[in-house]
Structure formats: structure tokens, C-alpha cells
Short mmCIF file of C-alpha atoms in Angstrom, two decimals:
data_model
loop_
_atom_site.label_atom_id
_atom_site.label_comp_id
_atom_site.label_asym_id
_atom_site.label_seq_id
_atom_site.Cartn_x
_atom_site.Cartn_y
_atom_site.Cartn_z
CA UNK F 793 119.01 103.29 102.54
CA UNK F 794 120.30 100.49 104.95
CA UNK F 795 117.94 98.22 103.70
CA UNK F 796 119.93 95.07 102.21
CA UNK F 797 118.79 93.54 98.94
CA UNK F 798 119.84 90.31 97.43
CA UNK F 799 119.72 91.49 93.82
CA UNK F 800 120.27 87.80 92.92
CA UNK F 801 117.49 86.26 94.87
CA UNK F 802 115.03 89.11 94.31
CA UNK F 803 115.41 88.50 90.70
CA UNK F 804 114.43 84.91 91.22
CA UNK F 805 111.74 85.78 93.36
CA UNK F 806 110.22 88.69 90.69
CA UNK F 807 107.45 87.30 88.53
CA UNK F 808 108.13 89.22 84.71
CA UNK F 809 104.74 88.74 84.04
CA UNK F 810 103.34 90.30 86.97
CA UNK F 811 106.04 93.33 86.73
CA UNK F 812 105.04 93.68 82.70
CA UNK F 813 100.95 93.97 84.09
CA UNK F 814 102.30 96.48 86.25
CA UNK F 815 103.91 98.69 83.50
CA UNK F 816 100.57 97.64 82.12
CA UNK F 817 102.51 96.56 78.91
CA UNK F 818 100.87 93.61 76.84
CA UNK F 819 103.11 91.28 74.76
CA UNK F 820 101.67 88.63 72.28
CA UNK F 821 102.77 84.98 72.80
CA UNK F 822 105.05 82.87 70.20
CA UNK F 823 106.54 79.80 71.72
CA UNK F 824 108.34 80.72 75.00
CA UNK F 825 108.90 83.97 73.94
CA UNK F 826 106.38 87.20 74.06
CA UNK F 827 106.73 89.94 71.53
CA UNK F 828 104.93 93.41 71.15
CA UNK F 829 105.89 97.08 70.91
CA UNK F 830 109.02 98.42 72.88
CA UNK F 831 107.18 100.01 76.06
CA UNK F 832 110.39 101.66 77.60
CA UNK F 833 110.50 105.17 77.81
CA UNK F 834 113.76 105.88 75.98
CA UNK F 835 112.78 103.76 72.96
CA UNK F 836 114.59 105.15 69.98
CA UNK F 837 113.70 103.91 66.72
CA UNK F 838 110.58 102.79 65.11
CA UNK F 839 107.74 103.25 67.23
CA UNK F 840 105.05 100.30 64.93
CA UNK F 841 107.71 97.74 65.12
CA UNK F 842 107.17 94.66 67.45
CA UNK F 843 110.54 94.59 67.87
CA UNK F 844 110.46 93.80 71.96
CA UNK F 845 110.79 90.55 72.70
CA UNK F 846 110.74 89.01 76.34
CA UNK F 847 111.18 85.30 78.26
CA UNK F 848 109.12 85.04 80.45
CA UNK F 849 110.92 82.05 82.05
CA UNK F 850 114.12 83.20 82.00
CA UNK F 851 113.04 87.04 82.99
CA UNK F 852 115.47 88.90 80.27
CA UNK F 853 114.32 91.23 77.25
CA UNK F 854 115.71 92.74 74.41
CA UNK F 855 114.38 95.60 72.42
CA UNK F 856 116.06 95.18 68.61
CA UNK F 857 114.54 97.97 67.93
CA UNK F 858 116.47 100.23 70.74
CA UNK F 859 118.79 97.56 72.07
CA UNK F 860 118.20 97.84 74.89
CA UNK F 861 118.31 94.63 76.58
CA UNK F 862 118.96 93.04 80.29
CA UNK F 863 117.00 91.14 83.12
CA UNK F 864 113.83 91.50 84.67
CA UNK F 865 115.48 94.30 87.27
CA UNK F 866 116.83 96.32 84.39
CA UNK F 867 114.09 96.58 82.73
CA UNK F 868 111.99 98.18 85.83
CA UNK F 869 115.23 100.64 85.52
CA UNK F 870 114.21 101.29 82.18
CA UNK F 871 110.86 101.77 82.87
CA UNK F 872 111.30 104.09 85.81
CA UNK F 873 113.42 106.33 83.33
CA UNK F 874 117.09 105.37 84.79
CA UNK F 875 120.49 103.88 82.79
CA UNK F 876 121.84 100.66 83.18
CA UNK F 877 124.77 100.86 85.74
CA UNK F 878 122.87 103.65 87.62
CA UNK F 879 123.27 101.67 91.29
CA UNK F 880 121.01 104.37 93.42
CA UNK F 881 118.38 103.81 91.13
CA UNK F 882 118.52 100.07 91.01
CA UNK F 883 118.66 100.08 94.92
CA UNK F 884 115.19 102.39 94.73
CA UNK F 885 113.58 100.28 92.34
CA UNK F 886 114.42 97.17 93.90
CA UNK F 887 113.29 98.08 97.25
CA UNK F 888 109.71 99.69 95.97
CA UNK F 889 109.45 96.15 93.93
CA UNK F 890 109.97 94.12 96.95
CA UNK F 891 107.45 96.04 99.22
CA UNK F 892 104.90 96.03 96.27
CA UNK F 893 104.66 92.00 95.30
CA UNK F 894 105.22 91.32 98.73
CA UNK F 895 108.73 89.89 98.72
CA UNK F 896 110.27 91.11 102.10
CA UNK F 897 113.34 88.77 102.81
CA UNK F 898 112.62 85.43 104.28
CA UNK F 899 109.24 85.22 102.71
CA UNK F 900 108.12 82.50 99.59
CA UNK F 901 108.09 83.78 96.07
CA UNK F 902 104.85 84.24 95.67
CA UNK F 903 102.47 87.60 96.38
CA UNK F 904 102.06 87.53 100.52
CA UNK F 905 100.14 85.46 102.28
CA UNK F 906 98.26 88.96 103.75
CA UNK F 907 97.59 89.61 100.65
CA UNK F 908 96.36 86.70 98.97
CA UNK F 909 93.93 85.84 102.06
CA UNK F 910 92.47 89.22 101.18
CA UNK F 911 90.64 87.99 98.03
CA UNK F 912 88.04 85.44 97.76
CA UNK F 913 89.78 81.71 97.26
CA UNK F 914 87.91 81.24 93.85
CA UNK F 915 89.36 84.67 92.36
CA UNK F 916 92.59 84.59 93.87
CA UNK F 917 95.69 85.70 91.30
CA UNK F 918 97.82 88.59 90.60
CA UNK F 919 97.78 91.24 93.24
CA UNK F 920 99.61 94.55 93.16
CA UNK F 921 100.51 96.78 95.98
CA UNK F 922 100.72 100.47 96.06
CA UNK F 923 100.55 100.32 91.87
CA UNK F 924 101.43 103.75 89.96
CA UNK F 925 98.29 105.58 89.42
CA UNK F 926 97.63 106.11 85.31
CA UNK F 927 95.69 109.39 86.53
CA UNK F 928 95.72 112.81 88.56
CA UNK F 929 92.95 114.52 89.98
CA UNK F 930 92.50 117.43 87.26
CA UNK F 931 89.36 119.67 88.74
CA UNK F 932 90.21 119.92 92.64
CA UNK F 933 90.04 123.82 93.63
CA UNK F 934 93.39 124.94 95.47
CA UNK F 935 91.47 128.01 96.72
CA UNK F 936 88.97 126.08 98.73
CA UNK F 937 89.05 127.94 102.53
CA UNK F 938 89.33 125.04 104.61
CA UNK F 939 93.32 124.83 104.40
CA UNK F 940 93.50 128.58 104.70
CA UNK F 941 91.57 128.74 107.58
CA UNK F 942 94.42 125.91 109.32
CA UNK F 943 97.28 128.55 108.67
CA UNK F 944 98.34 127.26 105.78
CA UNK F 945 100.10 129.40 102.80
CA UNK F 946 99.10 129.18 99.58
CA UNK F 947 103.03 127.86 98.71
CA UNK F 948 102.53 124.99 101.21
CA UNK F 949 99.36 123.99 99.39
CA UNK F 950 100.46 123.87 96.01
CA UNK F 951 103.96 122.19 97.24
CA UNK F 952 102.14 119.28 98.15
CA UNK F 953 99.34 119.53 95.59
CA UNK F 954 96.40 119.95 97.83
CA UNK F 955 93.17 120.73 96.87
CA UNK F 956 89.61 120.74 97.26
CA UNK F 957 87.41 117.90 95.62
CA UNK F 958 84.10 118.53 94.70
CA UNK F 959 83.19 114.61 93.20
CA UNK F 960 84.02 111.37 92.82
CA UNK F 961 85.29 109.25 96.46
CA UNK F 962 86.22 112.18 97.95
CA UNK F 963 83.57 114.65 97.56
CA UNK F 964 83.67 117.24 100.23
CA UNK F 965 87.18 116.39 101.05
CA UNK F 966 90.69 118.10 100.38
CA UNK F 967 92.55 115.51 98.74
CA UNK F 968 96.01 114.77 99.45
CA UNK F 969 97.90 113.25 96.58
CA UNK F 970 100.19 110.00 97.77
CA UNK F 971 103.81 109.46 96.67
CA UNK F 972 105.93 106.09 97.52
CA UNK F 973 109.64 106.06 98.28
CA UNK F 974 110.63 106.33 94.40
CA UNK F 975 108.01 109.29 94.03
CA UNK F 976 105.00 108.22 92.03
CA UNK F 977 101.79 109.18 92.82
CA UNK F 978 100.17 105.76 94.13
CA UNK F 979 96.52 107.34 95.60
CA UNK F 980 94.93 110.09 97.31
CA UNK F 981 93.64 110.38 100.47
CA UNK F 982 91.28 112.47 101.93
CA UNK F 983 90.49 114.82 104.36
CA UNK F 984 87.05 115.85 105.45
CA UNK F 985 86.31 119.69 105.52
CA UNK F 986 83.15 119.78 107.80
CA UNK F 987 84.67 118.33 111.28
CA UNK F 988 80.87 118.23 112.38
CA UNK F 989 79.72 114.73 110.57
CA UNK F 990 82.77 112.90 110.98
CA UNK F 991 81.18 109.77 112.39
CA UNK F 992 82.05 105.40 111.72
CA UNK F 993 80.50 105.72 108.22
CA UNK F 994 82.13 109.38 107.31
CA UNK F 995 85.85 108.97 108.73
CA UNK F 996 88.12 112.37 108.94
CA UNK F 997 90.41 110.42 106.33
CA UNK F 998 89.54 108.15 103.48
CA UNK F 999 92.06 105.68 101.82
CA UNK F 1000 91.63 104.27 98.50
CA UNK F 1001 90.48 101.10 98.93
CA UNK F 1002 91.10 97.74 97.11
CA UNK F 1003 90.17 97.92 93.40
CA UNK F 1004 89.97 95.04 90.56
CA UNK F 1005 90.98 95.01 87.16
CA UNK F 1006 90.97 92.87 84.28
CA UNK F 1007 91.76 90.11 87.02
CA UNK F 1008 94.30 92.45 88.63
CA UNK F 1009 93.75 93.02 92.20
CA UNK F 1010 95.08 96.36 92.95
CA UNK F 1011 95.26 96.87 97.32
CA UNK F 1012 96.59 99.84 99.08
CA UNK F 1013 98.71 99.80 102.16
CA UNK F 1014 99.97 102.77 103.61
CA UNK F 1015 102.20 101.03 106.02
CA UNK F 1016 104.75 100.55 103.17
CA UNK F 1017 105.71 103.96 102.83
CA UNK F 1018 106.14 107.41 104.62
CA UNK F 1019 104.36 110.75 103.46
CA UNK F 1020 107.11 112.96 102.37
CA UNK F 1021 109.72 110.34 102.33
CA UNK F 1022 110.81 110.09 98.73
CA UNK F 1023 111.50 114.24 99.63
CA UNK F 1024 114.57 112.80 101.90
CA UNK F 1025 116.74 111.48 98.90
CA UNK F 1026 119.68 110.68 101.09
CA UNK F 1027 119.93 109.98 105.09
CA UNK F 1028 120.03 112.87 107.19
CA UNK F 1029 121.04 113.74 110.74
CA UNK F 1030 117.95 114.93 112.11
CA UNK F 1031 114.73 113.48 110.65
CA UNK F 1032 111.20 114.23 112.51
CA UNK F 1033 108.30 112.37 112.48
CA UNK F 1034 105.22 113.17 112.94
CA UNK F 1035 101.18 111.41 112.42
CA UNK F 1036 99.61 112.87 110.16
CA UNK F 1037 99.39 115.02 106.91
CA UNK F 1038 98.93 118.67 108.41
CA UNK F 1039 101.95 118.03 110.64
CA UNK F 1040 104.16 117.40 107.78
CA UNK F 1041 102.79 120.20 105.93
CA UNK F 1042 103.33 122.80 108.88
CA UNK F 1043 106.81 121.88 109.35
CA UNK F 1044 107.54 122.22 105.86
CA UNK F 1045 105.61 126.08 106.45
CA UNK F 1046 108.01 126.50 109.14
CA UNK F 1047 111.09 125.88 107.23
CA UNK F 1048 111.96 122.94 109.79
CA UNK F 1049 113.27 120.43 107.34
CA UNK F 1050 113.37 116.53 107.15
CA UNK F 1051 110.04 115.80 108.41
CA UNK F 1052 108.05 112.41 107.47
CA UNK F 1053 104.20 111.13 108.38
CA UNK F 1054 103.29 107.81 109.10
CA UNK F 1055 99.81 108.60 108.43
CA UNK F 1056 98.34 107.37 111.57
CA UNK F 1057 99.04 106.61 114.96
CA UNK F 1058 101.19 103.29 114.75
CA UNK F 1059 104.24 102.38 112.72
CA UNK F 1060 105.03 99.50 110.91
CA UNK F 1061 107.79 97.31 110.49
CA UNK F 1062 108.00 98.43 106.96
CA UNK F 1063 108.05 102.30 107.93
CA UNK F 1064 110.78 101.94 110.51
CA UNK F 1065 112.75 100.57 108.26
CA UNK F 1066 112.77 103.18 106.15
CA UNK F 1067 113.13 105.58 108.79
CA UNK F 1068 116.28 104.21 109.97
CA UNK F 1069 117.45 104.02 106.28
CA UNK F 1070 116.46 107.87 106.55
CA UNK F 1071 118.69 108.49 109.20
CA UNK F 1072 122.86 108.20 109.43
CA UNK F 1073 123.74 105.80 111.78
CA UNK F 1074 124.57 108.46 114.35
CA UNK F 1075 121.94 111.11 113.17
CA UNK F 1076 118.77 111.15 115.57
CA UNK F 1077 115.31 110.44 114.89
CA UNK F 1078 112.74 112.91 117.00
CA UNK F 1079 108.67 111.92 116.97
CA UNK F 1080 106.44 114.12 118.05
CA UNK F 1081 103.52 112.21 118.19
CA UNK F 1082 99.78 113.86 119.07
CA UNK F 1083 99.41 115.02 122.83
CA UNK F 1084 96.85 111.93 123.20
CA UNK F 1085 96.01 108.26 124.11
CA UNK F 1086 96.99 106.98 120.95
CA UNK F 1087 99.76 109.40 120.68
CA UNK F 1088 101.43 107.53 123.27
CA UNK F 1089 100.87 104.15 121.75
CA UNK F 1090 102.51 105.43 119.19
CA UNK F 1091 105.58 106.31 120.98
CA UNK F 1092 105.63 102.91 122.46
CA UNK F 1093 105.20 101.04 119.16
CA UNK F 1094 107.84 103.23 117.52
CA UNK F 1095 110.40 103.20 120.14
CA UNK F 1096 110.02 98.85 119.64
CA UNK F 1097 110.87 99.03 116.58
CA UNK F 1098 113.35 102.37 115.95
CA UNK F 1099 115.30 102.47 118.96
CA UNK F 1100 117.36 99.29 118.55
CA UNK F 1101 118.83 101.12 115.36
CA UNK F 1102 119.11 104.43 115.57
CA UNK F 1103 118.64 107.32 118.53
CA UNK F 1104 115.58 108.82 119.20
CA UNK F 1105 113.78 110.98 121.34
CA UNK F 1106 109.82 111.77 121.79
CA UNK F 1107 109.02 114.90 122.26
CA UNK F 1108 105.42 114.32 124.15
CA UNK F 1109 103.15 117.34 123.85
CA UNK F 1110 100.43 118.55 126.01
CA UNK F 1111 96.97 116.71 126.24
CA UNK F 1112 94.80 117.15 123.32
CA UNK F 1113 97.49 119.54 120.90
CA UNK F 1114 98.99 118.66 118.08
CA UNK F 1115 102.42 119.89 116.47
CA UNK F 1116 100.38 122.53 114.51
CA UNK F 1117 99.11 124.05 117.67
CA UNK F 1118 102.89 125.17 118.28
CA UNK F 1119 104.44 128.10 116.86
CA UNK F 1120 107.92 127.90 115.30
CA UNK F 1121 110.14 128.80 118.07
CA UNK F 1122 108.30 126.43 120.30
CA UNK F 1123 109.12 123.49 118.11
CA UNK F 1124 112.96 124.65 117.25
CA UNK F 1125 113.35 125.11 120.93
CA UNK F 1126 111.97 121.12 121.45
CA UNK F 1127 114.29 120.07 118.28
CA UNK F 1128 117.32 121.89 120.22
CA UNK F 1129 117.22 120.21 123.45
#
């Protein structure tokens, strides 16, 4: 990633409590210092001991049980199953804290302004971004004909866990399981089967929307992240990118490697970032955006932000088609020009 992080500063920044409601871990209060069960993952010793003890104020904790011990960055190491010392991992967890409470550089301390004005004044507070889902969709059917009837194999399905849902938000909609840059699932989205009632109130995708909990806001923004970008675990020389889901999931068919979504039409700041970090510094970045209006401002958008930082080249298709409208050979022979 080319991303710079002031380890230092984002520390300062980091609120403990807010990143302990996020591990959904809940300390009792003595003085200045909060005690309760050792929540990290490694724990060794005994498991009904209160033998984790955190500041709050001075964002360090110690485990006396484990000894495990460090500052608030450390212990999202912990949490995320990584070893102290482990610099890749740091760098991973840093970056996916600083997208989720809002802490880009040269912004305050506290959760984002965008974020804040999205709750009512009186119940403003604690709002988390992108959040690790504490579920999986357990009943969707993975033999559903829709995504056989796109092309699709049955290996490409089950690589990215697709699948069929019968209830719940996304009834009558394959659901596509969303990870962020570190790899947890953080929502589903969903795709609509029955192209025929698509209409404002029944949209061809879904997003999960903005949930509260126990005073905990929980929002989702898909312009923090890429689909299929915590698949790229170091930058590469040719990455693609593409709009949306099925694109990413025929290239993938296809064998054509390297391929990212931005899940929509226009990029954010946020996503060609991360697509530059993606790419080595003389690698090349290709979009092949749809063949339509908004395919274009797409291109436009992207080359704003990408093209000051790395080369690219759009690869503009044919009115109204799609990348999945094009046979292998047709898109190695636009890669290899």
C-alpha cells in the first residue's frame, strides 16, 4: 500500500473506547482503569479471570492473565489475530481503522463530520463504519438458476460465496457477501433475480443500510473499499477495474487475474487510493467501465483522480455491453494492446 500512516498521530486520534465497542468487548469501570475478561483471540490462561485491564485515557492494556500487553494499535493487532512486530499487519489494520472512524489525514479527531450530520443532533454519538459483521447468511441456495443462466460456473459461485436468498432484506435476491481491505465480511448486497420489477422502490442492488445499536450507529459506505481487493495482497503490475459485481466475477471465470469493482459507476477518493496502492508505481491500471452514459462518467471521474499516480488506460466498450458480453480472447486481446 502507498498509503502513508502516522502511527503516532493515528494513535492519538483512535478513541479505545470506541475501538473496544467495536470488538464489541465490555470492560467494568474501577477508577481510571476498566477491567473484564481477556477478549483477544490468543488468550492463554484462565478463561473466568478478569485479568484484562485497560486505560482508557492513556489507550494501553495489559492482559495478566496472557501478558499480552501494548497500545491501543496493538491491541486491534491482537484482535485481528496478528503478533506484535508483524509491520504488514499493523499497516492493514491501521489503514481499515482510519477509513472506519473516519480519521483520513488532515481531518479532527473525532468520527467525520459526514458522518455525524447523518444522525439526528439529539442522538448523535458513536458511529462505526463498515463494522465486522457477527453473522453469515446460513440458508441462501447456491443452486438457484439465475447465476447459471449469466454463464457462471458453479466454482465461480462458491469462490465468492454467492447465493440465492429466499428472506429477510434480500428476499428474491442473490446475495453477494462484502469483504473490506483486511478481509472481513462487513455486509451483503444484493442482486435482484427478476430484471422485470426493478423500478425506484425495487433497485437491481440493495446495500445494507444504516443500523442502530445499543446507541451504536452502525453506517455502510461502499466507497471505502473495493470488491475483491483484500484478494490483491500485494501491488501488482496490471490491475483491472471494472463496475460492478458480475464483472469481477467473470474475469475471475476467465482466469484474467487482478481484477477489482468499485461497485458502481463513480470512484471515490478513498477507492483510488487504494487502487494506486494496488498498483507498482510503474504497473498500469486498465478500467473497463460499462459501454454507457455513466460508463463514461466514470472514466472521467477515475482518470481525475488515478491518472496523476499511476498509468492507465480505458478500454471503452461498445454502447449498451458490458465486460461479460465479451468472450475471453476479446478481453486478453484489449488487456494486450
Amino acid at each position: 500500500m502507498s498509503i502513508w500512516i502516522d502511527f503516532k498521530e493515528l494513535r492519538s486520534k483512535l478513541s479505545f473506547e470506541q475501538v473496544l465497542q467495536h470488538y464489541k468487548v465490555e470492560l467494568k469501570t474501577k477508577g481510571s482503569q476498566h477491567h473484564g475478561f481477556c477478549p483477544l483471540p490468543n488468550h492463554e490462561g484462565k478463561k473466568n479471570s478478569p485479568s484484562f485491564s485497560a486505560s482508557l485515557e492513556k489507550k494501553i492494556f495489559q492482559c495478566f492473565g496472557c501478558g499480552a500487553k501494548g497500545n491501543i494499535l496493538d491491541f486491534a493487532v491482537l484482535m485481528e489475530g496478528g503478533k506484535p512486530g508483524d509491520g504488514d499487519k499493523l499497516r492493514n489494520v491501521a489503514v481499515a481503522l482510519r477509513q472506519r472512524f473516519g480519521l483520513e489525514k488532515n481531518t479532527k479527531s473525532s468520527p467525520s463530520k459526514e458522518a455525524m450530520t447523518a444522525l439526528p443532533a439529539k442522538k448523535a454519538g458513536t458511529v462505526l463504519v463498515n463494522a465486522k459483521l457477527d453473522f453469515e447468511l446460513k440458508t441462501l441456495d447456491f443452486d438457484h438458476p439465475y447465476l447459471r443462466s449469466r454463464g457462471f460456473t458453479d466454482e465461480t459461485i462458491h469462490h465468492f460465496g454467492l447465493g440465492y436468498c429466499s428472506k429477510g432484506f434480500l428476499q428474491g435476491r442473490v446475495a453477494v457477501p462484502l469483504h473490506d481491505q483486511l478481509g472481513r465480511l462487513v455486509g451483503y448486497a444484493g442482486r435482484i433475480v427478476d430484471d422485470s420489477i426493478i423500478d425506484e422502490d425495487n433497485p437491481r442492488y440493495k446495500f445494507p443500510g444504516q443500523r442502530e445499536h445499543k446507541g451504536i450507529t452502525y453506517e455502510f459506505r461502499k466507497s471505502e473499499f473495493l470488491y475483491g481487493g483484500y484478494r490483491i495482497k500485494e501491488p501488482v503490475d496490471d490491475l483491472v477495474v471494472v463496475e460492478g459485481f458480475p464483472s469481477v466475477w467473470w474475469f475471475h471465470q476467465l482466469t484474467i487475474p487482478n481484477c477489482v469493482g468499485l461497485m458502481g459507476w463513480s470512484c471515490s477518493e478513498a477507492q483510488a487510493k487504494l487502487i494506486i496502492g494496488h498498483t507498482k508505481p510503474n504497473g498500469r491500471v486498465w478500467l473497463l467501465s460499462d459501454g454507457d452514459d455513466a460508463g463514461i462518467r466514470c472514466a472521467e471521474s477515475f482518470s481525475r483522480l488515478v491518472a496523476r499516480d499511476r498509468f492507465i488506460r480505458w478500454i471503452k466498450l461498445h454502447q449498451g455491453k458490458q465486460p461479460t458480453d465479451y468472450q475471453e480472447a476479446q478481453l486478453r486481446n484489449c488487456l494486450n494492446q
